[in-house]
Amino acid sequence: MWRARCVDEAHGGFGRRLGETDRSKGQHRAPSRPHRPKRSAHQAIEVMREAVRQGRTWVVDADIESFFDRLGFDLVLDCLRERISDRKVLKLIRVILEAGVLDGTSLSFPAEGSPQGGPLSPVLANVVLHRLDRTWQQQYHRLGILVRYADDLCVLCPTQERAEAALAALHSILDGLGLKLAPAKTRIVGVADGTDGYDFLGFHHRMVPSRRHPKFRYPACWPSAKATSRARSRIREMTGRNRCHAPTRMLVEDLNQFLRGWRQYFRLGNSSHCFAKLDRYVFERMALLISKRHGRSGRGNGMKHIIMSGDRLGLESLVGNVAYGRTVDAAR
């Protein structure tokens, strides 16, 4: 276990150094925000929102099919040779890529792919998709603004015709990389009238009317239905029947740790309504757990116990933690 952890950390350290290579060469001038230090998902979202404010209201909502499973080893190494000349380092990376995958008791040696969540995977994604960024900047930047964070991407265009051309361009570029878009998850969305929106980096993005000037619409974002569902599932897991007799302090600490991370990521934008609903859900789940602990049905007894504690048992609240305004400024 100790050796495996050391290897993972070594891979991660190499990945961080590799991720900075493009920066030192003055590359990545496209609005992409690769998965590396000082490049946050919030910055990618702000680039996208600013593009919508400027009138690029036709969005190519793209999803690369099984990206990490389809990364070809030869393609990865070919891309790495553009920035690494040391053959020993390249050989080491090939060994890492070709390492066996243990699934239960079965050991397999896939001919392509990188484990999603592995320390090198996000960096390798950037190494390969940098070719997408570069080709877009050189040949297709007039069609629209490409915004990418790791393998998540979208293109914002001023007209439907350009959006259709941008989608065709993405198909062509990715085909040259041995990748393809998922047909069921890729679409062109017109967002100007606010009747439709799209999900990107965990947020749902949609044009909404201003309260003061209803005829004026602005780009808003809040946690997507998928992100919210995952949060509720995690909270339900942490407050399940199997934890009925766990110390209250431990339960609260676990919940607070999760809520702080979730709040930190989703607090930027227009998340107040979603925060209030999730905050209420945490309160109700904790009340139900306490009631069961005391042999009572329903949430009433648990709610009374939480209220009488005076500080919600130490549970942190999501309400009042939304930071409005430009996400890039708020994230600094």
Short mmCIF file of N, CA and C in Angstrom, two decimals, residues 103-243:
data_model
loop_
_atom_site.label_atom_id
_atom_site.label_comp_id
_atom_site.label_asym_id
_atom_site.label_seq_id
_atom_site.Cartn_x
_atom_site.Cartn_y
_atom_site.Cartn_z
N ASP A 103 -8.92 -6.12 -11.84
CA ASP A 103 -10.36 -6.00 -11.61
C ASP A 103 -10.81 -7.20 -10.78
N GLY A 104 -10.88 -7.00 -9.47
CA GLY A 104 -11.18 -8.13 -8.58
C GLY A 104 -10.00 -9.07 -8.54
N THR A 105 -10.15 -10.24 -9.12
CA THR A 105 -9.05 -11.21 -9.17
C THR A 105 -8.53 -11.39 -10.59
N SER A 106 -9.06 -10.61 -11.52
CA SER A 106 -8.67 -10.74 -12.92
C SER A 106 -7.71 -9.62 -13.33
N LEU A 107 -6.57 -9.98 -13.89
CA LEU A 107 -5.57 -9.02 -14.35
C LEU A 107 -5.61 -8.94 -15.86
N SER A 108 -5.83 -7.74 -16.39
CA SER A 108 -5.89 -7.55 -17.85
C SER A 108 -4.90 -6.48 -18.27
N PHE A 109 -4.53 -6.53 -19.55
CA PHE A 109 -3.57 -5.57 -20.10
C PHE A 109 -4.20 -4.91 -21.33
N PRO A 110 -4.98 -3.85 -21.13
CA PRO A 110 -5.66 -3.19 -22.25
C PRO A 110 -4.67 -2.55 -23.21
N ALA A 111 -5.06 -2.52 -24.48
CA ALA A 111 -4.19 -1.96 -25.52
C ALA A 111 -4.34 -0.45 -25.64
N GLU A 112 -5.32 0.11 -24.94
CA GLU A 112 -5.52 1.56 -24.96
C GLU A 112 -6.25 1.97 -23.70
N GLY A 113 -6.24 3.28 -23.44
CA GLY A 113 -6.99 3.81 -22.30
C GLY A 113 -6.11 4.15 -21.11
N SER A 114 -6.64 5.06 -20.29
CA SER A 114 -5.98 5.47 -19.06
C SER A 114 -7.05 5.50 -17.97
N PRO A 115 -6.76 4.99 -16.78
CA PRO A 115 -7.79 4.93 -15.73
C PRO A 115 -8.28 6.32 -15.34
N GLN A 116 -9.59 6.55 -15.45
CA GLN A 116 -10.16 7.84 -15.05
C GLN A 116 -10.01 8.00 -13.55
N GLY A 117 -9.46 9.13 -13.12
CA GLY A 117 -9.20 9.34 -11.71
C GLY A 117 -7.76 9.08 -11.34
N GLY A 118 -6.98 8.49 -12.26
CA GLY A 118 -5.57 8.26 -12.00
C GLY A 118 -4.81 9.57 -12.01
N PRO A 119 -3.62 9.61 -11.35
CA PRO A 119 -2.88 10.87 -11.23
C PRO A 119 -2.41 11.45 -12.56
N LEU A 120 -2.18 10.58 -13.56
CA LEU A 120 -1.70 11.08 -14.85
C LEU A 120 -2.83 11.34 -15.85
N SER A 121 -4.00 10.79 -15.60
CA SER A 121 -5.07 10.84 -16.60
C SER A 121 -5.45 12.26 -17.03
N PRO A 122 -5.67 13.22 -16.09
CA PRO A 122 -6.03 14.57 -16.53
C PRO A 122 -4.94 15.23 -17.37
N VAL A 123 -3.67 14.96 -17.01
CA VAL A 123 -2.57 15.56 -17.75
C VAL A 123 -2.47 14.95 -19.14
N LEU A 124 -2.63 13.64 -19.22
CA LEU A 124 -2.59 12.99 -20.53
C LEU A 124 -3.75 13.46 -21.41
N ALA A 125 -4.89 13.73 -20.78
CA ALA A 125 -6.02 14.29 -21.53
C ALA A 125 -5.65 15.62 -22.14
N ASN A 126 -4.97 16.46 -21.38
CA ASN A 126 -4.55 17.77 -21.89
C ASN A 126 -3.50 17.64 -22.98
N VAL A 127 -2.59 16.69 -22.80
CA VAL A 127 -1.54 16.48 -23.80
C VAL A 127 -2.15 16.13 -25.15
N VAL A 128 -3.12 15.23 -25.14
CA VAL A 128 -3.76 14.81 -26.39
C VAL A 128 -4.68 15.90 -26.94
N LEU A 129 -5.52 16.47 -26.07
CA LEU A 129 -6.49 17.46 -26.54
C LEU A 129 -5.87 18.82 -26.81
N HIS A 130 -4.60 19.00 -26.47
CA HIS A 130 -3.92 20.23 -26.89
C HIS A 130 -3.89 20.32 -28.41
N ARG A 131 -3.85 19.17 -29.07
CA ARG A 131 -3.90 19.18 -30.54
C ARG A 131 -5.24 19.72 -31.02
N LEU A 132 -6.30 19.40 -30.30
CA LEU A 132 -7.61 19.96 -30.62
C LEU A 132 -7.58 21.47 -30.45
N ASP A 133 -7.04 21.95 -29.32
CA ASP A 133 -6.94 23.39 -29.07
C ASP A 133 -6.17 24.09 -30.19
N ARG A 134 -5.01 23.51 -30.52
CA ARG A 134 -4.13 24.13 -31.50
C ARG A 134 -4.77 24.18 -32.88
N THR A 135 -5.36 23.06 -33.29
CA THR A 135 -6.02 23.02 -34.60
C THR A 135 -7.17 24.01 -34.65
N TRP A 136 -7.92 24.11 -33.55
CA TRP A 136 -9.05 25.04 -33.52
C TRP A 136 -8.56 26.47 -33.68
N GLN A 137 -7.52 26.83 -32.96
CA GLN A 137 -6.99 28.19 -33.04
C GLN A 137 -6.45 28.51 -34.43
N GLN A 138 -5.85 27.53 -35.07
CA GLN A 138 -5.24 27.77 -36.37
C GLN A 138 -6.25 27.78 -37.52
N GLN A 139 -7.30 26.97 -37.43
CA GLN A 139 -8.18 26.79 -38.58
C GLN A 139 -9.65 27.15 -38.35
N TYR A 140 -10.13 27.05 -37.11
CA TYR A 140 -11.58 27.15 -36.92
C TYR A 140 -12.01 28.21 -35.90
N HIS A 141 -11.10 29.04 -35.43
CA HIS A 141 -11.46 29.97 -34.35
C HIS A 141 -12.54 30.98 -34.77
N ARG A 142 -12.70 31.19 -36.06
CA ARG A 142 -13.74 32.14 -36.51
C ARG A 142 -15.14 31.57 -36.37
N LEU A 143 -15.24 30.27 -36.22
CA LEU A 143 -16.56 29.66 -36.05
C LEU A 143 -17.14 29.94 -34.66
N GLY A 144 -16.27 29.97 -33.67
CA GLY A 144 -16.74 30.19 -32.31
C GLY A 144 -15.62 29.99 -31.30
N ILE A 145 -15.93 30.20 -30.04
CA ILE A 145 -14.95 30.08 -28.97
C ILE A 145 -15.02 28.67 -28.37
N LEU A 146 -13.90 27.96 -28.43
CA LEU A 146 -13.80 26.64 -27.83
C LEU A 146 -13.42 26.80 -26.36
N VAL A 147 -14.23 26.25 -25.48
CA VAL A 147 -13.93 26.25 -24.04
C VAL A 147 -13.78 24.81 -23.60
N ARG A 148 -12.62 24.48 -23.06
CA ARG A 148 -12.35 23.11 -22.65
C ARG A 148 -11.72 23.07 -21.27
N TYR A 149 -12.15 22.11 -20.47
CA TYR A 149 -11.51 21.82 -19.18
C TYR A 149 -11.34 20.31 -19.10
N ALA A 150 -10.07 19.85 -19.19
CA ALA A 150 -9.78 18.43 -19.32
C ALA A 150 -10.53 17.89 -20.54
N ASP A 151 -11.41 16.90 -20.38
CA ASP A 151 -12.12 16.36 -21.55
C ASP A 151 -13.53 16.90 -21.69
N ASP A 152 -13.90 17.88 -20.88
CA ASP A 152 -15.21 18.54 -21.02
C ASP A 152 -15.05 19.76 -21.92
N LEU A 153 -15.92 19.89 -22.91
CA LEU A 153 -15.76 21.01 -23.83
C LEU A 153 -17.09 21.45 -24.42
N CYS A 154 -17.10 22.70 -24.86
CA CYS A 154 -18.24 23.24 -25.61
C CYS A 154 -17.71 24.35 -26.51
N VAL A 155 -18.48 24.69 -27.53
CA VAL A 155 -18.12 25.76 -28.46
C VAL A 155 -19.27 26.75 -28.50
N LEU A 156 -18.96 28.02 -28.36
CA LEU A 156 -19.99 29.07 -28.35
C LEU A 156 -19.90 29.88 -29.63
N CYS A 157 -21.00 29.91 -30.38
CA CYS A 157 -21.01 30.50 -31.71
C CYS A 157 -22.09 31.58 -31.81
N PRO A 158 -21.92 32.54 -32.75
CA PRO A 158 -22.90 33.62 -32.89
C PRO A 158 -24.14 33.23 -33.68
N THR A 159 -24.06 32.19 -34.51
CA THR A 159 -25.21 31.78 -35.32
C THR A 159 -25.35 30.26 -35.33
N GLN A 160 -26.53 29.80 -35.71
CA GLN A 160 -26.76 28.36 -35.79
C GLN A 160 -25.90 27.74 -36.89
N GLU A 161 -25.73 28.47 -38.00
CA GLU A 161 -24.94 27.94 -39.11
C GLU A 161 -23.49 27.70 -38.67
N ARG A 162 -22.94 28.65 -37.92
CA ARG A 162 -21.56 28.46 -37.45
C ARG A 162 -21.48 27.33 -36.42
N ALA A 163 -22.52 27.18 -35.62
CA ALA A 163 -22.53 26.10 -34.64
C ALA A 163 -22.52 24.74 -35.35
N GLU A 164 -23.28 24.63 -36.42
CA GLU A 164 -23.30 23.38 -37.19
C GLU A 164 -21.95 23.11 -37.83
N ALA A 165 -21.32 24.18 -38.33
CA ALA A 165 -19.98 24.03 -38.91
C ALA A 165 -18.96 23.67 -37.83
N ALA A 166 -19.12 24.24 -36.64
CA ALA A 166 -18.22 23.94 -35.53
C ALA A 166 -18.34 22.48 -35.11
N LEU A 167 -19.56 21.97 -35.09
CA LEU A 167 -19.76 20.57 -34.74
C LEU A 167 -19.08 19.65 -35.76
N ALA A 168 -19.22 19.99 -37.03
CA ALA A 168 -18.56 19.20 -38.07
C ALA A 168 -17.04 19.26 -37.91
N ALA A 169 -16.52 20.43 -37.54
CA ALA A 169 -15.08 20.58 -37.34
C ALA A 169 -14.60 19.73 -36.16
N LEU A 170 -15.37 19.69 -35.09
CA LEU A 170 -15.01 18.86 -33.94
C LEU A 170 -14.95 17.39 -34.34
N HIS A 171 -15.94 16.95 -35.10
CA HIS A 171 -15.95 15.56 -35.57
C HIS A 171 -14.67 15.26 -36.35
N SER A 172 -14.28 16.17 -37.22
CA SER A 172 -13.11 15.97 -38.07
C SER A 172 -11.83 15.92 -37.25
N ILE A 173 -11.67 16.86 -36.32
CA ILE A 173 -10.44 16.92 -35.51
C ILE A 173 -10.33 15.69 -34.62
N LEU A 174 -11.41 15.34 -33.94
CA LEU A 174 -11.38 14.20 -33.02
C LEU A 174 -11.18 12.88 -33.76
N ASP A 175 -11.71 12.80 -34.96
CA ASP A 175 -11.51 11.59 -35.76
C ASP A 175 -10.03 11.37 -36.03
N GLY A 176 -9.30 12.46 -36.24
CA GLY A 176 -7.86 12.37 -36.45
C GLY A 176 -7.10 11.94 -35.21
N LEU A 177 -7.74 12.05 -34.05
CA LEU A 177 -7.12 11.64 -32.78
C LEU A 177 -7.62 10.27 -32.33
N GLY A 178 -8.40 9.62 -33.19
CA GLY A 178 -8.94 8.32 -32.82
C GLY A 178 -10.06 8.41 -31.80
N LEU A 179 -10.70 9.58 -31.72
CA LEU A 179 -11.78 9.80 -30.76
C LEU A 179 -13.06 10.17 -31.51
N LYS A 180 -14.18 10.13 -30.82
CA LYS A 180 -15.43 10.55 -31.44
C LYS A 180 -16.39 11.10 -30.40
N LEU A 181 -17.32 11.90 -30.86
CA LEU A 181 -18.33 12.48 -29.97
C LEU A 181 -19.45 11.47 -29.74
N ALA A 182 -20.01 11.50 -28.54
CA ALA A 182 -21.14 10.63 -28.21
C ALA A 182 -22.40 11.23 -28.82
N PRO A 183 -23.02 10.58 -29.81
CA PRO A 183 -24.20 11.17 -30.49
C PRO A 183 -25.34 11.51 -29.54
N ALA A 184 -25.58 10.66 -28.55
CA ALA A 184 -26.71 10.87 -27.65
C ALA A 184 -26.48 12.02 -26.67
N LYS A 185 -25.21 12.41 -26.49
CA LYS A 185 -24.90 13.44 -25.50
C LYS A 185 -24.38 14.73 -26.13
N THR A 186 -24.33 14.78 -27.44
CA THR A 186 -23.83 15.96 -28.14
C THR A 186 -24.97 16.63 -28.90
N ARG A 187 -25.11 17.93 -28.74
CA ARG A 187 -26.21 18.64 -29.41
C ARG A 187 -25.86 20.11 -29.57
N ILE A 188 -26.66 20.78 -30.39
CA ILE A 188 -26.54 22.23 -30.57
C ILE A 188 -27.72 22.88 -29.85
N VAL A 189 -27.42 23.84 -28.99
CA VAL A 189 -28.45 24.47 -28.16
C VAL A 189 -28.49 25.97 -28.44
N GLY A 190 -29.67 26.48 -28.74
CA GLY A 190 -29.87 27.92 -28.85
C GLY A 190 -30.39 28.44 -27.51
N VAL A 191 -29.61 29.30 -26.86
CA VAL A 191 -29.95 29.69 -25.49
C VAL A 191 -30.49 31.11 -25.38
N ALA A 192 -30.58 31.84 -26.47
CA ALA A 192 -30.92 33.27 -26.41
C ALA A 192 -32.26 33.54 -25.74
N ASP A 193 -33.28 32.73 -26.02
CA ASP A 193 -34.62 33.02 -25.50
C ASP A 193 -34.88 32.40 -24.13
N GLY A 194 -33.92 31.66 -23.61
CA GLY A 194 -34.06 31.10 -22.27
C GLY A 194 -34.93 29.86 -22.17
N THR A 195 -35.40 29.32 -23.29
CA THR A 195 -36.26 28.14 -23.24
C THR A 195 -35.46 26.85 -23.10
N ASP A 196 -34.17 26.92 -23.36
CA ASP A 196 -33.33 25.73 -23.26
C ASP A 196 -32.00 26.11 -22.64
N GLY A 197 -31.35 25.13 -22.04
CA GLY A 197 -30.04 25.35 -21.44
C GLY A 197 -29.20 24.10 -21.61
N TYR A 198 -28.06 24.05 -20.96
CA TYR A 198 -27.16 22.91 -21.08
C TYR A 198 -26.31 22.80 -19.82
N ASP A 199 -25.75 21.63 -19.61
CA ASP A 199 -24.90 21.38 -18.44
C ASP A 199 -23.44 21.41 -18.86
N PHE A 200 -22.62 22.03 -18.01
CA PHE A 200 -21.18 22.08 -18.28
C PHE A 200 -20.45 22.22 -16.95
N LEU A 201 -19.52 21.29 -16.69
CA LEU A 201 -18.71 21.29 -15.47
C LEU A 201 -19.56 21.31 -14.20
N GLY A 202 -20.64 20.56 -14.21
CA GLY A 202 -21.46 20.42 -13.01
C GLY A 202 -22.54 21.47 -12.84
N PHE A 203 -22.50 22.52 -13.65
CA PHE A 203 -23.50 23.59 -13.58
C PHE A 203 -24.49 23.46 -14.73
N HIS A 204 -25.72 23.91 -14.49
CA HIS A 204 -26.68 24.09 -15.57
C HIS A 204 -26.65 25.55 -15.98
N HIS A 205 -26.54 25.80 -17.27
CA HIS A 205 -26.40 27.16 -17.79
C HIS A 205 -27.64 27.51 -18.62
N ARG A 206 -28.18 28.70 -18.35
CA ARG A 206 -29.40 29.11 -19.04
C ARG A 206 -29.53 30.63 -18.97
N MET A 207 -30.12 31.22 -20.00
CA MET A 207 -30.42 32.66 -19.98
C MET A 207 -31.70 32.88 -19.18
N VAL A 208 -31.65 33.79 -18.23
CA VAL A 208 -32.84 34.05 -17.40
C VAL A 208 -33.15 35.55 -17.43
N PRO A 209 -34.42 35.92 -17.25
CA PRO A 209 -34.79 37.34 -17.28
C PRO A 209 -34.36 38.07 -16.01
N SER A 210 -33.98 39.31 -16.18
CA SER A 210 -33.62 40.15 -15.04
C SER A 210 -34.88 40.53 -14.27
N ARG A 211 -34.80 40.60 -12.95
CA ARG A 211 -35.96 40.97 -12.15
C ARG A 211 -36.36 42.42 -12.39
N ARG A 212 -35.39 43.28 -12.55
CA ARG A 212 -35.69 44.70 -12.76
C ARG A 212 -36.13 44.98 -14.18
N HIS A 213 -35.54 44.27 -15.13
CA HIS A 213 -35.86 44.49 -16.55
C HIS A 213 -36.16 43.14 -17.19
N PRO A 214 -37.39 42.65 -17.07
CA PRO A 214 -37.76 41.31 -17.54
C PRO A 214 -37.44 41.03 -19.00
N LYS A 215 -37.40 42.07 -19.83
CA LYS A 215 -37.10 41.86 -21.24
C LYS A 215 -35.62 41.57 -21.48
N PHE A 216 -34.81 41.88 -20.49
CA PHE A 216 -33.36 41.65 -20.61
C PHE A 216 -33.01 40.30 -19.98
N ARG A 217 -32.25 39.50 -20.72
CA ARG A 217 -31.83 38.20 -20.20
C ARG A 217 -30.31 38.17 -20.01
N TYR A 218 -29.88 37.43 -19.02
CA TYR A 218 -28.45 37.32 -18.75
C TYR A 218 -28.10 35.85 -18.49
N PRO A 219 -26.84 35.46 -18.71
CA PRO A 219 -26.44 34.06 -18.50
C PRO A 219 -26.31 33.74 -17.01
N ALA A 220 -27.08 32.79 -16.55
CA ALA A 220 -27.05 32.35 -15.16
C ALA A 220 -26.61 30.89 -15.10
N CYS A 221 -26.14 30.48 -13.94
CA CYS A 221 -25.78 29.07 -13.76
C CYS A 221 -26.03 28.64 -12.33
N TRP A 222 -26.37 27.37 -12.17
CA TRP A 222 -26.60 26.80 -10.84
C TRP A 222 -26.30 25.31 -10.93
N PRO A 223 -26.20 24.60 -9.81
CA PRO A 223 -25.88 23.17 -9.85
C PRO A 223 -26.85 22.40 -10.74
N SER A 224 -26.30 21.56 -11.59
CA SER A 224 -27.14 20.77 -12.50
C SER A 224 -27.95 19.74 -11.73
N ALA A 225 -28.98 19.22 -12.38
CA ALA A 225 -29.81 18.20 -11.74
C ALA A 225 -28.98 16.96 -11.40
N LYS A 226 -28.03 16.64 -12.27
CA LYS A 226 -27.18 15.48 -12.02
C LYS A 226 -26.28 15.71 -10.81
N ALA A 227 -25.69 16.90 -10.71
CA ALA A 227 -24.83 17.22 -9.57
C ALA A 227 -25.62 17.23 -8.27
N THR A 228 -26.83 17.77 -8.32
CA THR A 228 -27.67 17.82 -7.12
C THR A 228 -28.10 16.42 -6.70
N SER A 229 -28.43 15.59 -7.67
CA SER A 229 -28.83 14.21 -7.37
C SER A 229 -27.69 13.45 -6.71
N ARG A 230 -26.48 13.66 -7.21
CA ARG A 230 -25.32 13.00 -6.60
C ARG A 230 -25.09 13.48 -5.17
N ALA A 231 -25.29 14.76 -4.95
CA ALA A 231 -25.12 15.31 -3.60
C ALA A 231 -26.14 14.70 -2.65
N ARG A 232 -27.39 14.61 -3.08
CA ARG A 232 -28.43 14.03 -2.24
C ARG A 232 -28.13 12.55 -1.95
N SER A 233 -27.63 11.84 -2.93
CA SER A 233 -27.28 10.43 -2.73
C SER A 233 -26.16 10.28 -1.71
N ARG A 234 -25.18 11.18 -1.79
CA ARG A 234 -24.07 11.12 -0.83
C ARG A 234 -24.56 11.45 0.58
N ILE A 235 -25.42 12.44 0.71
CA ILE A 235 -25.98 12.80 2.02
C ILE A 235 -26.82 11.65 2.57
N ARG A 236 -27.61 11.03 1.70
CA ARG A 236 -28.44 9.89 2.11
C ARG A 236 -27.56 8.73 2.58
N GLU A 237 -26.43 8.54 1.92
CA GLU A 237 -25.49 7.49 2.31
C GLU A 237 -24.89 7.78 3.68
N MET A 238 -24.54 9.05 3.94
CA MET A 238 -23.92 9.41 5.21
C MET A 238 -24.90 9.43 6.37
N THR A 239 -26.20 9.42 6.07
CA THR A 239 -27.22 9.44 7.13
C THR A 239 -28.12 8.21 7.03
N GLY A 240 -27.59 7.12 6.52
CA GLY A 240 -28.37 5.90 6.35
C GLY A 240 -28.59 5.15 7.66
N ARG A 241 -29.38 4.09 7.59
CA ARG A 241 -29.71 3.29 8.77
C ARG A 241 -28.47 2.71 9.43
N ASN A 242 -27.47 2.37 8.62
CA ASN A 242 -26.26 1.76 9.18
C ASN A 242 -25.46 2.72 10.05
N ARG A 243 -25.80 4.01 10.02
CA ARG A 243 -25.09 5.00 10.85
C ARG A 243 -25.97 5.52 11.98
#
